[in-house]
mmCIF file of C-alpha atoms in Angstrom:
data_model
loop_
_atom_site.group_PDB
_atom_site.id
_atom_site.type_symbol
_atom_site.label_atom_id
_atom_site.label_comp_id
_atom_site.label_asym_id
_atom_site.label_seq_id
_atom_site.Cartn_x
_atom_site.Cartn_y
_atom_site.Cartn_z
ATOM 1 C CA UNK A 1 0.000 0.000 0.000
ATOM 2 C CA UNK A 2 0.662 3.647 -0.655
ATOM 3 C CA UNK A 3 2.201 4.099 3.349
ATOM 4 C CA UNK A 4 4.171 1.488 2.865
ATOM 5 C CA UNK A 5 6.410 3.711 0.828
ATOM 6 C CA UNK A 6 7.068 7.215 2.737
ATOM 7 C CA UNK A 7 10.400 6.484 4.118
ATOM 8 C CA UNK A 8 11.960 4.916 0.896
ATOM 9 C CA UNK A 9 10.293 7.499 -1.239
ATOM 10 C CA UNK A 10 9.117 10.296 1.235
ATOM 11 C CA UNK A 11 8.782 12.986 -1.558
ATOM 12 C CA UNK A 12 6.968 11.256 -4.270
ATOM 13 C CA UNK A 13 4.599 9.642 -1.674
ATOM 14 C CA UNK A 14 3.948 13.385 -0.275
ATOM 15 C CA UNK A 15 3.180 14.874 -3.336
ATOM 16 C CA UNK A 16 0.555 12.192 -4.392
ATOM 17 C CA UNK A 17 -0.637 11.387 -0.906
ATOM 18 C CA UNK A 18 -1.393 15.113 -0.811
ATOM 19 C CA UNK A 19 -3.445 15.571 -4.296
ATOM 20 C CA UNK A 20 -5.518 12.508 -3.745
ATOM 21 C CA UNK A 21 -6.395 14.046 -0.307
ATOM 22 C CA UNK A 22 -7.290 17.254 -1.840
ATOM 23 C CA UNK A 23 -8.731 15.458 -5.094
ATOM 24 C CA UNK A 24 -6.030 16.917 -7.017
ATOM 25 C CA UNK A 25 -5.129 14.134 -9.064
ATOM 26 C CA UNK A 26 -3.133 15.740 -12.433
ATOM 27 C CA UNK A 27 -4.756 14.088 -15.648
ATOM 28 C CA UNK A 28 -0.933 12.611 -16.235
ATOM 29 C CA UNK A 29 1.743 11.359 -14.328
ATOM 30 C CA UNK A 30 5.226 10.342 -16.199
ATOM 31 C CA UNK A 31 7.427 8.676 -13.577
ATOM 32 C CA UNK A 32 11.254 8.191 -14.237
ATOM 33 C CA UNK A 33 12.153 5.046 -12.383
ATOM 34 C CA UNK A 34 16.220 5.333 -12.124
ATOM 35 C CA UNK A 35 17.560 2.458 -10.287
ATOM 36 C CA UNK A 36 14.352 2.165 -7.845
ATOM 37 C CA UNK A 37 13.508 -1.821 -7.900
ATOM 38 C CA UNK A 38 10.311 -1.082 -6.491
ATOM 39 C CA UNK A 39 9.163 1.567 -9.082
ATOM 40 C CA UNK A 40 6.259 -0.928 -10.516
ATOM 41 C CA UNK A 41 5.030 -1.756 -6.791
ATOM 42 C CA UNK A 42 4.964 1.808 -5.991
ATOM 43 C CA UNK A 43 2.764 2.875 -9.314
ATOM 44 C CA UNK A 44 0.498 -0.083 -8.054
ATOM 45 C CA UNK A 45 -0.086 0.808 -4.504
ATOM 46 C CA UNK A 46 -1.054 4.847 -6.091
ATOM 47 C CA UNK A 47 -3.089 3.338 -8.532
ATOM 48 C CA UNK A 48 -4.804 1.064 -5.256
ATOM 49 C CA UNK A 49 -5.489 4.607 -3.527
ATOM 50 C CA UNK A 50 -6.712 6.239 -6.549
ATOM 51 C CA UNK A 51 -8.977 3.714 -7.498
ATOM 52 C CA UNK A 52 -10.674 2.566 -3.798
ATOM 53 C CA UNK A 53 -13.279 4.485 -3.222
ATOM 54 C CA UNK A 54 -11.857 4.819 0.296
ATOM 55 C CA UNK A 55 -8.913 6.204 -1.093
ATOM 56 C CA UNK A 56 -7.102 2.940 0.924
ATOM 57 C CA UNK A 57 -3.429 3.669 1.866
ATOM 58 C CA UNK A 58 -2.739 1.380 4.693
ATOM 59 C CA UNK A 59 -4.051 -2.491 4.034
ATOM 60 C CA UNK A 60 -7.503 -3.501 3.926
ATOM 61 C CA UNK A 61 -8.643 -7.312 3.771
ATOM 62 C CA UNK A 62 -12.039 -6.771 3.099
ATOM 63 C CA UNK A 63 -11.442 -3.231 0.385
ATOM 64 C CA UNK A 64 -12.622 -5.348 -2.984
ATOM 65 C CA UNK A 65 -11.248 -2.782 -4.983
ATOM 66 C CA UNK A 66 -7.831 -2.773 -3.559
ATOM 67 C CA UNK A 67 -7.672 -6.704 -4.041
ATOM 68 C CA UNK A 68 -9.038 -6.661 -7.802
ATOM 69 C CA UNK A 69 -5.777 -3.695 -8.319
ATOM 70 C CA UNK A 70 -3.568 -6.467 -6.705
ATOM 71 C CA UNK A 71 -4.316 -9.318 -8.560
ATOM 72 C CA UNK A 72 -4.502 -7.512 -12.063
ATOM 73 C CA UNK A 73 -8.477 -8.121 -12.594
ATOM 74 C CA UNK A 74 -9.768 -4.695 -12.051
ATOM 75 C CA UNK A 75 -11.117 -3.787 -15.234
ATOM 76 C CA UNK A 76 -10.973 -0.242 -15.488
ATOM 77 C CA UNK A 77 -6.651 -0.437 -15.674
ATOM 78 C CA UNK A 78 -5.264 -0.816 -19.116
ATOM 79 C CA UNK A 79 -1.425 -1.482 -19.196
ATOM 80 C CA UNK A 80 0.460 -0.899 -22.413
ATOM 81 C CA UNK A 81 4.221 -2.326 -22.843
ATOM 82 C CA UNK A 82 6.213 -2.026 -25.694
ATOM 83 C CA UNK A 83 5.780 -4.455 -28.694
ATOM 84 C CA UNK A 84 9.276 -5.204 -29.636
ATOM 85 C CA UNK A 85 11.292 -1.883 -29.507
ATOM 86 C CA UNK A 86 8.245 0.096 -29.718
ATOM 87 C CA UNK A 87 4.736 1.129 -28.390
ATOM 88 C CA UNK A 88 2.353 0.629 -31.325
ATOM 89 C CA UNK A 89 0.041 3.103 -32.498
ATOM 90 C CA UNK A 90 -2.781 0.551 -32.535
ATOM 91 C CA UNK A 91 -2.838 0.035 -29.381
ATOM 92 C CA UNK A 92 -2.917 3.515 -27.923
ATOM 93 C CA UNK A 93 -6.017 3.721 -30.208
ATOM 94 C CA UNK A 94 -7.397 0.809 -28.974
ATOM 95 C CA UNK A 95 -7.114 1.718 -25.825
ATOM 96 C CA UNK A 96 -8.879 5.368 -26.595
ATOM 97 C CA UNK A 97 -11.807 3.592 -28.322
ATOM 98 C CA UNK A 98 -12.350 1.384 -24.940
ATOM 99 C CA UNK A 99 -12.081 4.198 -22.531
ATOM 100 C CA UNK A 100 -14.713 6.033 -24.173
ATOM 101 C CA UNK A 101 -17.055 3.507 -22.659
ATOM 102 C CA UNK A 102 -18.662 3.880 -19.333
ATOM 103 C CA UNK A 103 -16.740 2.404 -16.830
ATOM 104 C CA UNK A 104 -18.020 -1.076 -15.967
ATOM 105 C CA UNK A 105 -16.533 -0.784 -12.074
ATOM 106 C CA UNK A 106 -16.291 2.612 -10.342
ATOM 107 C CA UNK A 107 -15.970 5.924 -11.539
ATOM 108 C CA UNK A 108 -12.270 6.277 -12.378
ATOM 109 C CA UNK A 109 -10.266 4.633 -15.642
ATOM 110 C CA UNK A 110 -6.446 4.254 -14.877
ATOM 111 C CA UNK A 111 -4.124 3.442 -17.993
ATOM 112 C CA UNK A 112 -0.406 2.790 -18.092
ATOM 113 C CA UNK A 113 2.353 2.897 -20.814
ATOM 114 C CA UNK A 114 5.661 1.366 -19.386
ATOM 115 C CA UNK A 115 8.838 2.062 -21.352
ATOM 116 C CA UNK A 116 7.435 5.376 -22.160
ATOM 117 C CA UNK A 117 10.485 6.430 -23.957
ATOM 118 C CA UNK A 118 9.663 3.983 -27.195
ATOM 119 C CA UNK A 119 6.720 6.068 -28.232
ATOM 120 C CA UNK A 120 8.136 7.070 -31.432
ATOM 121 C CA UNK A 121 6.808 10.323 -33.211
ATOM 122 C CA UNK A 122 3.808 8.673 -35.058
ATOM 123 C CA UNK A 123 2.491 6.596 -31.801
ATOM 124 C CA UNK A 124 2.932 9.933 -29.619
ATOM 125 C CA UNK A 125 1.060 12.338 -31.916
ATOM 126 C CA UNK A 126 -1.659 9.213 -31.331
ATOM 127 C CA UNK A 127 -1.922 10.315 -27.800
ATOM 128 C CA UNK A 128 -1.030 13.463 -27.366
ATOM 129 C CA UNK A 129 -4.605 15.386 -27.353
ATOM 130 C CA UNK A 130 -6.151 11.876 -25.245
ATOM 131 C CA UNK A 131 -3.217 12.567 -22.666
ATOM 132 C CA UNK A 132 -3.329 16.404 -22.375
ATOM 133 C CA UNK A 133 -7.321 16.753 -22.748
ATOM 134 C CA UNK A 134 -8.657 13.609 -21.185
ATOM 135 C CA UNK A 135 -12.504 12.670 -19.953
ATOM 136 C CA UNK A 136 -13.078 13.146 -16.970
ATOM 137 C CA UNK A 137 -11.797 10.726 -14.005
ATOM 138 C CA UNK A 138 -9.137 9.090 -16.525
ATOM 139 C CA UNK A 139 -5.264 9.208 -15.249
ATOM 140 C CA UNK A 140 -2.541 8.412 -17.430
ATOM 141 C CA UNK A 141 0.589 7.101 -15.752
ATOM 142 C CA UNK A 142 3.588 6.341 -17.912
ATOM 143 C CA UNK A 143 6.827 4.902 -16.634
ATOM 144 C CA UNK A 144 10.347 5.542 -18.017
ATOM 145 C CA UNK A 145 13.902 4.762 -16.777
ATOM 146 C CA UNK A 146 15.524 7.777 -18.349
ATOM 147 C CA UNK A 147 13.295 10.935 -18.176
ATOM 148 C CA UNK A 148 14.992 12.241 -21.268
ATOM 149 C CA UNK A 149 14.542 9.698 -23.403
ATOM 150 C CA UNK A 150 11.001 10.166 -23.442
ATOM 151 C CA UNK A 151 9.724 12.780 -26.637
ATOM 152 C CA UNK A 152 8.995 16.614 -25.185
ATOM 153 C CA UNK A 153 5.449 16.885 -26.756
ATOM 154 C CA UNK A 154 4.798 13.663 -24.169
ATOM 155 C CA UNK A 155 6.932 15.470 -21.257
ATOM 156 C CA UNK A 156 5.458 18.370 -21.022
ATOM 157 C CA UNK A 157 2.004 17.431 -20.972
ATOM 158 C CA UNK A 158 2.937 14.955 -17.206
ATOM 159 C CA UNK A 159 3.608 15.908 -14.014
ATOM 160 C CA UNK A 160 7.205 14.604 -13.218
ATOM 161 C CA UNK A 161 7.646 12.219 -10.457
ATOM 162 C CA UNK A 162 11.569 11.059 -10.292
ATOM 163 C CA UNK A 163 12.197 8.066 -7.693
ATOM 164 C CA UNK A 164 14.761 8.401 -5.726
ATOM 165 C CA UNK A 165 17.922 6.144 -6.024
ATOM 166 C CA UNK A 166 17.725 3.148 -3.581
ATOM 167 C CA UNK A 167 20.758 1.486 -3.087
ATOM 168 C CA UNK A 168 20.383 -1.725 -5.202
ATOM 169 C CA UNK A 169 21.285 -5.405 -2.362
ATOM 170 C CA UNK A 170 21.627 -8.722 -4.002
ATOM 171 C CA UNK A 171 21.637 -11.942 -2.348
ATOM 172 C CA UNK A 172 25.344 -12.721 -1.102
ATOM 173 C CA UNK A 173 25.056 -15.830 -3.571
ATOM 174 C CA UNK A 174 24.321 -13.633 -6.554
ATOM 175 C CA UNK A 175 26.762 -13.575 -9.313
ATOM 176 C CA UNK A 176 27.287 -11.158 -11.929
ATOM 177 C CA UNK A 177 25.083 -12.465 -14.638
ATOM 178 C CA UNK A 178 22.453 -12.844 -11.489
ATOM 179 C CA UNK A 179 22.481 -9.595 -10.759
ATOM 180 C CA UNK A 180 22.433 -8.004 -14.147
ATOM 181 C CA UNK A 181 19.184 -10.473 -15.240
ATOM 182 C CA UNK A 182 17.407 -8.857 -11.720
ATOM 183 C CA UNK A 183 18.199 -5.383 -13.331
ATOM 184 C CA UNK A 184 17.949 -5.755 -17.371
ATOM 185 C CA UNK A 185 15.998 -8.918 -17.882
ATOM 186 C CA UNK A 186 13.282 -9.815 -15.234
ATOM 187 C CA UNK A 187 10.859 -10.291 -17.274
ATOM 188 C CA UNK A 188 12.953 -12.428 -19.773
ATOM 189 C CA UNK A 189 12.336 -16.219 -19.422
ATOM 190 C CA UNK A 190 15.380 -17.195 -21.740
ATOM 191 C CA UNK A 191 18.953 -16.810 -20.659
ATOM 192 C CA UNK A 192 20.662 -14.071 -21.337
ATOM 193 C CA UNK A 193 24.147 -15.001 -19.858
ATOM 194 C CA UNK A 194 26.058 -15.011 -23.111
ATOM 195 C CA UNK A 195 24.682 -12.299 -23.745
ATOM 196 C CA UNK A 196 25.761 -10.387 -20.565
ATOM 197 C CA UNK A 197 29.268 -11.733 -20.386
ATOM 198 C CA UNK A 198 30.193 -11.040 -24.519
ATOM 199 C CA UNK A 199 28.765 -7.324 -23.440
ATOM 200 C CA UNK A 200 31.281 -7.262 -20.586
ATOM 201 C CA UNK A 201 34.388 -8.869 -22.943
ATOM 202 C CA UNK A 202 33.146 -6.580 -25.442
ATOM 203 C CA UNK A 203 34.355 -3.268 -23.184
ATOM 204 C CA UNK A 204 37.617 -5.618 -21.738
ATOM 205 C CA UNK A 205 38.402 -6.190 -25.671
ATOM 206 C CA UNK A 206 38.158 -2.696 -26.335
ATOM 207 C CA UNK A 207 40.131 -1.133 -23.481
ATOM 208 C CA UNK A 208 43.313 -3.351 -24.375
ATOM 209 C CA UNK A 209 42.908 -3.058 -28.438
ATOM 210 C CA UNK A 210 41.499 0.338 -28.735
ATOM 211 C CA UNK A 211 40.295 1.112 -32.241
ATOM 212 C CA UNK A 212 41.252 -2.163 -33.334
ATOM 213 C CA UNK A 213 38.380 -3.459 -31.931
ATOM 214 C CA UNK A 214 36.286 -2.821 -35.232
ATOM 215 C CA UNK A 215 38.115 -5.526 -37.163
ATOM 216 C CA UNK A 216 36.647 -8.125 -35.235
ATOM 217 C CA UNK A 217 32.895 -6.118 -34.189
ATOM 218 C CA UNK A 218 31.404 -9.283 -35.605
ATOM 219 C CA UNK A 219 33.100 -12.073 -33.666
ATOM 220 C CA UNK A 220 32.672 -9.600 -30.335
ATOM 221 C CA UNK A 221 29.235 -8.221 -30.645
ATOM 222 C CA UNK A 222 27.465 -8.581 -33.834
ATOM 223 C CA UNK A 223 27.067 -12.417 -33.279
ATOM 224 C CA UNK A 224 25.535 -12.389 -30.246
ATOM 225 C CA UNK A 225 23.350 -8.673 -30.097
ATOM 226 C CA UNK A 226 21.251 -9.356 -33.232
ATOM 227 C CA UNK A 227 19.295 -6.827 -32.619
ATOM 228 C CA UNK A 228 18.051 -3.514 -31.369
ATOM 229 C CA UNK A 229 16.918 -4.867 -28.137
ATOM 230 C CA UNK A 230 19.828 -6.509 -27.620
ATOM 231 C CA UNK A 231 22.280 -3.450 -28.520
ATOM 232 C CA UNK A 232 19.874 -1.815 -25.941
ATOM 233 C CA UNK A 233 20.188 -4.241 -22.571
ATOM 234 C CA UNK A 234 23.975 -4.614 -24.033
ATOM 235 C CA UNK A 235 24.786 -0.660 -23.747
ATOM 236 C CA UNK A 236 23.095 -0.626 -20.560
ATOM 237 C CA UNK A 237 24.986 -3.190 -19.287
ATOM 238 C CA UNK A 238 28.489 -1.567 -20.631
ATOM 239 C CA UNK A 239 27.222 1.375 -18.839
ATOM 240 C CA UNK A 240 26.419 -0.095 -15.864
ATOM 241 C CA UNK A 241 30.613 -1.827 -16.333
ATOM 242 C CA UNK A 242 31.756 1.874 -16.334
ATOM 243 C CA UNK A 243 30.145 3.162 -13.209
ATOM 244 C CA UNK A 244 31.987 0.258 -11.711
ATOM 245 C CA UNK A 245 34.841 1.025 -13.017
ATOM 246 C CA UNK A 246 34.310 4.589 -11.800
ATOM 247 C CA UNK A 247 34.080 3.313 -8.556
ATOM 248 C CA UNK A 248 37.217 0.802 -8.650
ATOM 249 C CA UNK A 249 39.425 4.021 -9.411
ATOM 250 C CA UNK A 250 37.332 6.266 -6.223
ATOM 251 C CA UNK A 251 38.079 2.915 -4.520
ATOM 252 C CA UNK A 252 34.453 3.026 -3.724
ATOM 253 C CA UNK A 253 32.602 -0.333 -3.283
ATOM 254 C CA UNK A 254 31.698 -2.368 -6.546
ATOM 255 C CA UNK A 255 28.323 -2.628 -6.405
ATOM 256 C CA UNK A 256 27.800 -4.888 -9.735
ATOM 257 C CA UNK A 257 30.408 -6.615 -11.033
ATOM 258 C CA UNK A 258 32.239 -7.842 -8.087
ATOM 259 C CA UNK A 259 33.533 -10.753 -10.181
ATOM 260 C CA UNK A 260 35.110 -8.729 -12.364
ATOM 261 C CA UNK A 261 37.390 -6.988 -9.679
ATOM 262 C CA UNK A 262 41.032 -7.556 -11.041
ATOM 263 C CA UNK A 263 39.874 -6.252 -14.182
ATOM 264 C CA UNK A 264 37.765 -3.426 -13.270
ATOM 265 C CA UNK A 265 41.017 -2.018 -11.693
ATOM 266 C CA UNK A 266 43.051 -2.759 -14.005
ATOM 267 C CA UNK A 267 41.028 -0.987 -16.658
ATOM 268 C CA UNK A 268 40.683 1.900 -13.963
ATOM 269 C CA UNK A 269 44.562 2.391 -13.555
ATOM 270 C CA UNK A 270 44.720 2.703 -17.441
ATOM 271 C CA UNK A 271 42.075 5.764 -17.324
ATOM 272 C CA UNK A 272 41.505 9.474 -15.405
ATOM 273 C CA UNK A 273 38.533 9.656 -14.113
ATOM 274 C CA UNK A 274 37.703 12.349 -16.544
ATOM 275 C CA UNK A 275 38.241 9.403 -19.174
ATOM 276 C CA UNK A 276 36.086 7.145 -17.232
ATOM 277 C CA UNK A 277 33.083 9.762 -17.263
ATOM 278 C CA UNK A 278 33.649 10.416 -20.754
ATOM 279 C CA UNK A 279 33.231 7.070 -21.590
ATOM 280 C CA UNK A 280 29.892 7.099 -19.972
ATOM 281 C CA UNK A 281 28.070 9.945 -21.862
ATOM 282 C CA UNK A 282 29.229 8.851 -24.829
ATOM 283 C CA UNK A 283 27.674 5.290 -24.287
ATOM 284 C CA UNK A 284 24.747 6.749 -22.688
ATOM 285 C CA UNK A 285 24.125 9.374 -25.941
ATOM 286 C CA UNK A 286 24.558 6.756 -28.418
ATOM 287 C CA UNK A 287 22.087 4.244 -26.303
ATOM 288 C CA UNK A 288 19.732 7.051 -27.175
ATOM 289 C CA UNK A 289 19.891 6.456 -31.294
ATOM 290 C CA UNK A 290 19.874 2.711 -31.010
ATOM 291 C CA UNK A 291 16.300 2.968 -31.694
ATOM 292 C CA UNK A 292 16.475 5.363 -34.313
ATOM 293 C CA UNK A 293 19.583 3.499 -36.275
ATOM 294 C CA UNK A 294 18.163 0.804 -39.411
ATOM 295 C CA UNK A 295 22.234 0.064 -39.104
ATOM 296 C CA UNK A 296 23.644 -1.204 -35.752
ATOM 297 C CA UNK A 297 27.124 -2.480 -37.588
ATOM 298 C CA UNK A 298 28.024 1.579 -38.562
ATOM 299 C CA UNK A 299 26.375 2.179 -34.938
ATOM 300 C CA UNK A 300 28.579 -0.033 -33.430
ATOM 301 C CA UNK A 301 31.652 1.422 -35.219
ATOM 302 C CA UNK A 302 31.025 5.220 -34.166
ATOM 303 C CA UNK A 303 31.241 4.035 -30.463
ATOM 304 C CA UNK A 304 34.262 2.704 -31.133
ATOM 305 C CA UNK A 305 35.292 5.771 -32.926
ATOM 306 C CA UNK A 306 33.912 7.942 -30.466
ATOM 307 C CA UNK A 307 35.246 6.055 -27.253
ATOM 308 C CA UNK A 308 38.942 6.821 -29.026
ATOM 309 C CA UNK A 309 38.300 10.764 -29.327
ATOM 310 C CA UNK A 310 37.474 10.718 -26.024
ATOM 311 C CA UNK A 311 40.855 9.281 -24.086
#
């Protein structure tokens, strides 16, 4: 429930404690998740007091409407998740042809687009005027993981809710590839473990051979990233490498890769920490046009390229 959250995330839970109190709901919310690994139980518990007609915060066994929210059956909450690397336009206007029905449960319609940063242009412009000028008692809630990522017609028609950063605990038995697949893949039933190990040889390869790195992009990365979602979790990942590297050469704890140690340090003596950071934004910028590139092999040379201008 809603209470359960205002230590971990005291100012978000104010904010919306506060306007459903008042009745002061906005018409859109677009959260940015960052590293919180409860972001998707937090949305949940709002959407529980937004929906209960005893606006519910603390636990109720006998609320009905809080346990329908819980168990996914209420049936005025639409979710919409990416199909592939994209949200579809049919289904945002799928979902605006079925909320212009009465309600069939209450008097409030709840929908949510995860991974709102893959609304491309045409599936956005789809939306826009349904988002910004809504019926009434109909919230949109999208979710993203990188608050710029996410198109500025779409931004500036939410309120902004950023979670705060939680510091991510594993099991002590965890391993690397465990604790990446808790991160990137959750919702993955295959396994990704080649995967997340070429990603991690893939930066080791490049930080002893340099540019020479494209001759073999094909044996280190093309083979096993087919494709845009791949390139995607893979960049993230390499990302995710860095900031541990960052940390080896602060000789700040490892918080990921802690089976990587020798090498994380050894990479770290071989860069400044201006390097290091470097490194980063240029990864996290070209993350950004993954989606927009018909050509990962050229994509996958201009990091390369790119990395080099920037030691």
């Amino acid at each position: 429930m809603l209470d359960d959250y205002q230590k971990e995330q005291p100012i978000i839970y104010r904010i919306l404690k506060n306007a459903i109190i008042k009745d002061e709901c906005s018409h859109a919310y677009l959260f940015e998740t960052g590293n919180y690994s409860k972001s998707s139980e937090f949305i949940k518990a709002f959407v529980k007091a937004l929906i209960c007609p005893n606006h519910h915060m603390t636990a109720s066994s006998d609320c009905r409407y809080c346990h329908l929210v819980e168990t996914d059956n209420f049936p005025e909450i639409k979710v919409i998740n990416p199909d592939g690397f994209w949200i579809k336009k049919d289904a945002l206007i799928a979902l605006q042809e079925e909320f212009n029905k009465k309600p069939i449960m209450g008097d409030r319609k709840v929908y949510i687009i995860n991974g709102a940063d893959k609304l491309n242009k045409q599936s956005a412009n789809s939306i826009l005027k349904f988002i910004e000028e809504p019926d009434n008692n109909i919230t949109a809630l999208l979710v993203t993981d990188n608050l710029y990522s996410v198109m500025p017609t779409i931004r500036s028609r939410c309120q902004i809710l950023s979670f705060q950063n939680v510091k991510q605990t594993f099991p002590e038995q965890f391993q690397t590839t465990d604790k990446i697949t808790s991160l990137l893949y959750r919702d993955s039933e295959a396994d990704n473990t080649e995967k997340i190990n070429k990603a991690i040889e893939f930066v080791n390869y490049y930080e002893k051979n340099h540019l020479n790195t494209i001759l073999y992009m094909n044996k280190l990365w093309h083979d096993y990233q087919k494709n845009k979602e791949d390139c995607d979790k893979a960049f993230e990942i390499m990302i995710l490498y860095y900031k541990d590297i960052l940390s080896a050469k602060l000789n700040r704890k490892i918080s990921i890769f802690t089976d990587e140690v020798e090498q994380l340090n050894k990479i770290a003596n071989q860069n400044t920490i201006e390097n290091i950071c470097t490194k980063i934004n240029i990864i996290m910028e070209l993350k950004q046009n993954i989606k927009y590139n018909a050509n990962l092999n050229l994509l996958m040379d201009k990091l390369v390229i790119k990395l080099e201008g920037g030691i």
